[in-house]
Amino acid sequence: MGDAVVVAAIVICEALFWVLVLGGLATRYLLRMRVLSAALFLLVPVLDVLLLSVITVHLAKGATAEWSHGVGVLYLGFTVAYGHSVIAWADVRFAHRFAGGPAPTKAPRKGAARVRHEAVAWARGSVAAAIGAGVLWAMIWFVGDPERVQALSGFYAPLSIFMLVNTIIAGWGIAKGVLSLGDGTAAEETERVRT
């Protein structure tokens, strides 16, 4: 039963995230109601607070942590770290499609712009993992019963694997960017991405 409550909370928060994002974009670009749009976007972090509250209250009432609690905690870390960039990604595309905004630019493939892009992506992933690890630690400390939180402790391994993969991908991209710095097209690529 405990799993069902937390899984439902995760699914509802994810669905509401997209309702708020798409609603915020629609009110901004289609209805031209910028204040309402801003209010909808300000509600997005409230979803994280609600999910954290559901997990905390459930554990405070004596529930034993299950896989869903760990997924919920990691979901929080990733929504905090990636939420803004997902909204910015959707905003550019929505503005282009419905409000005559500029076309979305592709990620840089060479030079210093590629190095910067990969470093930012690595940092964002690191923030997500750090938040997830921090909330896992806080939940384990809050419950204070190793037997009840054993499932949460098991989520440090997936976070470590994520960080390893995140680092390898970023390192590969940074190496490609650095190696292309001497290439004559790298400067053009950097300039094209900036404009």
mmCIF file with all atom_site columns, N, CA and C in Angstrom, residues 16-43:
data_model
loop_
_atom_site.group_PDB
_atom_site.id
_atom_site.type_symbol
_atom_site.label_atom_id
_atom_site.label_alt_id
_atom_site.label_comp_id
_atom_site.label_asym_id
_atom_site.label_entity_id
_atom_site.label_seq_id
_atom_site.pdbx_PDB_ins_code
_atom_site.Cartn_x
_atom_site.Cartn_y
_atom_site.Cartn_z
_atom_site.occupancy
_atom_site.B_iso_or_equiv
_atom_site.pdbx_formal_charge
_atom_site.auth_seq_id
_atom_site.auth_comp_id
_atom_site.auth_asym_id
_atom_site.auth_atom_id
_atom_site.pdbx_PDB_model_num
ATOM 1  N N  . LEU A 1 16 ? 1.417  17.072 -13.270 1.00 0.00 ? 16 LEU A N  1
ATOM 2  C CA . LEU A 1 16 ? 1.165  18.481 -12.954 1.00 0.00 ? 16 LEU A CA 1
ATOM 3  C C  . LEU A 1 16 ? 2.311  19.380 -13.409 1.00 0.00 ? 16 LEU A C  1
ATOM 4  N N  . PHE A 1 17 ? 3.540  18.865 -13.374 1.00 0.00 ? 17 PHE A N  1
ATOM 5  C CA . PHE A 1 17 ? 4.676  19.634 -13.884 1.00 0.00 ? 17 PHE A CA 1
ATOM 6  C C  . PHE A 1 17 ? 4.414  20.049 -15.329 1.00 0.00 ? 17 PHE A C  1
ATOM 7  N N  . TRP A 1 18 ? 4.011  19.072 -16.160 1.00 0.00 ? 18 TRP A N  1
ATOM 8  C CA . TRP A 1 18 ? 3.767  19.380 -17.575 1.00 0.00 ? 18 TRP A CA 1
ATOM 9  C C  . TRP A 1 18 ? 2.521  20.224 -17.774 1.00 0.00 ? 18 TRP A C  1
ATOM 10 N N  . VAL A 1 19 ? 1.514  20.030 -16.927 1.00 0.00 ? 19 VAL A N  1
ATOM 11 C CA . VAL A 1 19 ? 0.316  20.886 -17.010 1.00 0.00 ? 19 VAL A CA 1
ATOM 12 C C  . VAL A 1 19 ? 0.702  22.332 -16.719 1.00 0.00 ? 19 VAL A C  1
ATOM 13 N N  . LEU A 1 20 ? 1.505  22.534 -15.671 1.00 0.00 ? 20 LEU A N  1
ATOM 14 C CA . LEU A 1 20 ? 1.920  23.900 -15.319 1.00 0.00 ? 20 LEU A CA 1
ATOM 15 C C  . LEU A 1 20 ? 2.831  24.508 -16.386 1.00 0.00 ? 20 LEU A C  1
ATOM 16 N N  . VAL A 1 21 ? 3.767  23.710 -16.902 1.00 0.00 ? 21 VAL A N  1
ATOM 17 C CA . VAL A 1 21 ? 4.682  24.230 -17.927 1.00 0.00 ? 21 VAL A CA 1
ATOM 18 C C  . VAL A 1 21 ? 3.919  24.591 -19.197 1.00 0.00 ? 21 VAL A C  1
ATOM 19 N N  . LEU A 1 22 ? 3.125  23.655 -19.701 1.00 0.00 ? 22 LEU A N  1
ATOM 20 C CA . LEU A 1 22 ? 2.381  23.930 -20.933 1.00 0.00 ? 22 LEU A CA 1
ATOM 21 C C  . LEU A 1 22 ? 1.328  25.012 -20.713 1.00 0.00 ? 22 LEU A C  1
ATOM 22 N N  . GLY A 1 23 ? 0.706  25.006 -19.535 1.00 0.00 ? 23 GLY A N  1
ATOM 23 C CA . GLY A 1 23 ? -0.244 26.077 -19.212 1.00 0.00 ? 23 GLY A CA 1
ATOM 24 C C  . GLY A 1 23 ? 0.437  27.429 -19.135 1.00 0.00 ? 23 GLY A C  1
ATOM 25 N N  . GLY A 1 24 ? 1.619  27.462 -18.518 1.00 0.00 ? 24 GLY A N  1
ATOM 26 C CA . GLY A 1 24 ? 2.374  28.718 -18.436 1.00 0.00 ? 24 GLY A CA 1
ATOM 27 C C  . GLY A 1 24 ? 2.783  29.227 -19.804 1.00 0.00 ? 24 GLY A C  1
ATOM 28 N N  . LEU A 1 25 ? 3.213  28.317 -20.678 1.00 0.00 ? 25 LEU A N  1
ATOM 29 C CA . LEU A 1 25 ? 3.609  28.712 -22.032 1.00 0.00 ? 25 LEU A CA 1
ATOM 30 C C  . LEU A 1 25 ? 2.398  29.166 -22.848 1.00 0.00 ? 25 LEU A C  1
ATOM 31 N N  . ALA A 1 26 ? 1.287  28.445 -22.710 1.00 0.00 ? 26 ALA A N  1
ATOM 32 C CA . ALA A 1 26 ? 0.079  28.809 -23.460 1.00 0.00 ? 26 ALA A CA 1
ATOM 33 C C  . ALA A 1 26 ? -0.453 30.167 -23.020 1.00 0.00 ? 26 ALA A C  1
ATOM 34 N N  . THR A 1 27 ? -0.475 30.414 -21.709 1.00 0.00 ? 27 THR A N  1
ATOM 35 C CA . THR A 1 27 ? -0.973 31.714 -21.251 1.00 0.00 ? 27 THR A CA 1
ATOM 36 C C  . THR A 1 27 ? -0.005 32.839 -21.626 1.00 0.00 ? 27 THR A C  1
ATOM 37 N N  . ARG A 1 28 ? 1.283  32.529 -21.701 1.00 0.00 ? 28 ARG A N  1
ATOM 38 C CA . ARG A 1 28 ? 2.256  33.561 -22.087 1.00 0.00 ? 28 ARG A CA 1
ATOM 39 C C  . ARG A 1 28 ? 2.160  33.908 -23.566 1.00 0.00 ? 28 ARG A C  1
ATOM 40 N N  . TYR A 1 29 ? 2.148  32.899 -24.420 1.00 0.00 ? 29 TYR A N  1
ATOM 41 C CA . TYR A 1 29 ? 2.266  33.146 -25.855 1.00 0.00 ? 29 TYR A CA 1
ATOM 42 C C  . TYR A 1 29 ? 0.942  33.159 -26.609 1.00 0.00 ? 29 TYR A C  1
ATOM 43 N N  . LEU A 1 30 ? -0.036 32.401 -26.164 1.00 0.00 ? 30 LEU A N  1
ATOM 44 C CA . LEU A 1 30 ? -1.308 32.359 -26.880 1.00 0.00 ? 30 LEU A CA 1
ATOM 45 C C  . LEU A 1 30 ? -2.315 33.351 -26.318 1.00 0.00 ? 30 LEU A C  1
ATOM 46 N N  . LEU A 1 31 ? -2.384 33.444 -24.998 1.00 0.00 ? 31 LEU A N  1
ATOM 47 C CA . LEU A 1 31 ? -3.351 34.344 -24.364 1.00 0.00 ? 31 LEU A CA 1
ATOM 48 C C  . LEU A 1 31 ? -2.748 35.688 -23.983 1.00 0.00 ? 31 LEU A C  1
ATOM 49 N N  . ARG A 1 32 ? -1.427 35.808 -24.063 1.00 0.00 ? 32 ARG A N  1
ATOM 50 C CA . ARG A 1 32 ? -0.711 37.049 -23.721 1.00 0.00 ? 32 ARG A CA 1
ATOM 51 C C  . ARG A 1 32 ? -0.982 37.509 -22.278 1.00 0.00 ? 32 ARG A C  1
ATOM 52 N N  . MET A 1 33 ? -1.095 36.548 -21.383 1.00 0.00 ? 33 MET A N  1
ATOM 53 C CA . MET A 1 33 ? -1.341 36.844 -19.966 1.00 0.00 ? 33 MET A CA 1
ATOM 54 C C  . MET A 1 33 ? -0.081 36.521 -19.179 1.00 0.00 ? 33 MET A C  1
ATOM 55 N N  . ARG A 1 34 ? 0.852  37.461 -19.179 1.00 0.00 ? 34 ARG A N  1
ATOM 56 C CA . ARG A 1 34 ? 2.165  37.213 -18.605 1.00 0.00 ? 34 ARG A CA 1
ATOM 57 C C  . ARG A 1 34 ? 2.127  37.025 -17.085 1.00 0.00 ? 34 ARG A C  1
ATOM 58 N N  . VAL A 1 35 ? 1.235  37.714 -16.398 1.00 0.00 ? 35 VAL A N  1
ATOM 59 C CA . VAL A 1 35 ? 1.169  37.573 -14.934 1.00 0.00 ? 35 VAL A CA 1
ATOM 60 C C  . VAL A 1 35 ? 0.679  36.171 -14.567 1.00 0.00 ? 35 VAL A C  1
ATOM 61 N N  . LEU A 1 36 ? -0.373 35.714 -15.244 1.00 0.00 ? 36 LEU A N  1
ATOM 62 C CA . LEU A 1 36 ? -0.869 34.354 -14.986 1.00 0.00 ? 36 LEU A CA 1
ATOM 63 C C  . LEU A 1 36 ? 0.192  33.321 -15.357 1.00 0.00 ? 36 LEU A C  1
ATOM 64 N N  . SER A 1 37 ? 0.891  33.551 -16.451 1.00 0.00 ? 37 SER A N  1
ATOM 65 C CA . SER A 1 37 ? 1.965  32.654 -16.872 1.00 0.00 ? 37 SER A CA 1
ATOM 66 C C  . SER A 1 37 ? 3.036  32.562 -15.791 1.00 0.00 ? 37 SER A C  1
ATOM 67 N N  . ALA A 1 38 ? 3.451  33.708 -15.277 1.00 0.00 ? 38 ALA A N  1
ATOM 68 C CA . ALA A 1 38 ? 4.474  33.723 -14.223 1.00 0.00 ? 38 ALA A CA 1
ATOM 69 C C  . ALA A 1 38 ? 3.977  32.991 -12.979 1.00 0.00 ? 38 ALA A C  1
ATOM 70 N N  . ALA A 1 39 ? 2.698  33.168 -12.645 1.00 0.00 ? 39 ALA A N  1
ATOM 71 C CA . ALA A 1 39 ? 2.132  32.491 -11.469 1.00 0.00 ? 39 ALA A CA 1
ATOM 72 C C  . ALA A 1 39 ? 2.154  30.971 -11.652 1.00 0.00 ? 39 ALA A C  1
ATOM 73 N N  . LEU A 1 40 ? 1.832  30.512 -12.863 1.00 0.00 ? 40 LEU A N  1
ATOM 74 C CA . LEU A 1 40 ? 1.855  29.072 -13.127 1.00 0.00 ? 40 LEU A CA 1
ATOM 75 C C  . LEU A 1 40 ? 3.278  28.513 -13.008 1.00 0.00 ? 40 LEU A C  1
ATOM 76 N N  . PHE A 1 41 ? 4.261  29.252 -13.519 1.00 0.00 ? 41 PHE A N  1
ATOM 77 C CA . PHE A 1 41 ? 5.646  28.795 -13.416 1.00 0.00 ? 41 PHE A CA 1
ATOM 78 C C  . PHE A 1 41 ? 6.135  28.805 -11.967 1.00 0.00 ? 41 PHE A C  1
ATOM 79 N N  . LEU A 1 42 ? 5.641  29.756 -11.169 1.00 0.00 ? 42 LEU A N  1
ATOM 80 C CA . LEU A 1 42 ? 6.037  29.806 -9.760  1.00 0.00 ? 42 LEU A CA 1
ATOM 81 C C  . LEU A 1 42 ? 5.474  28.629 -8.961  1.00 0.00 ? 42 LEU A C  1
ATOM 82 N N  . LEU A 1 43 ? 4.430  27.999 -9.485  1.00 0.00 ? 43 LEU A N  1
ATOM 83 C CA . LEU A 1 43 ? 3.856  26.835 -8.803  1.00 0.00 ? 43 LEU A CA 1
ATOM 84 C C  . LEU A 1 43 ? 4.670  25.558 -9.022  1.00 0.00 ? 43 LEU A C  1
#
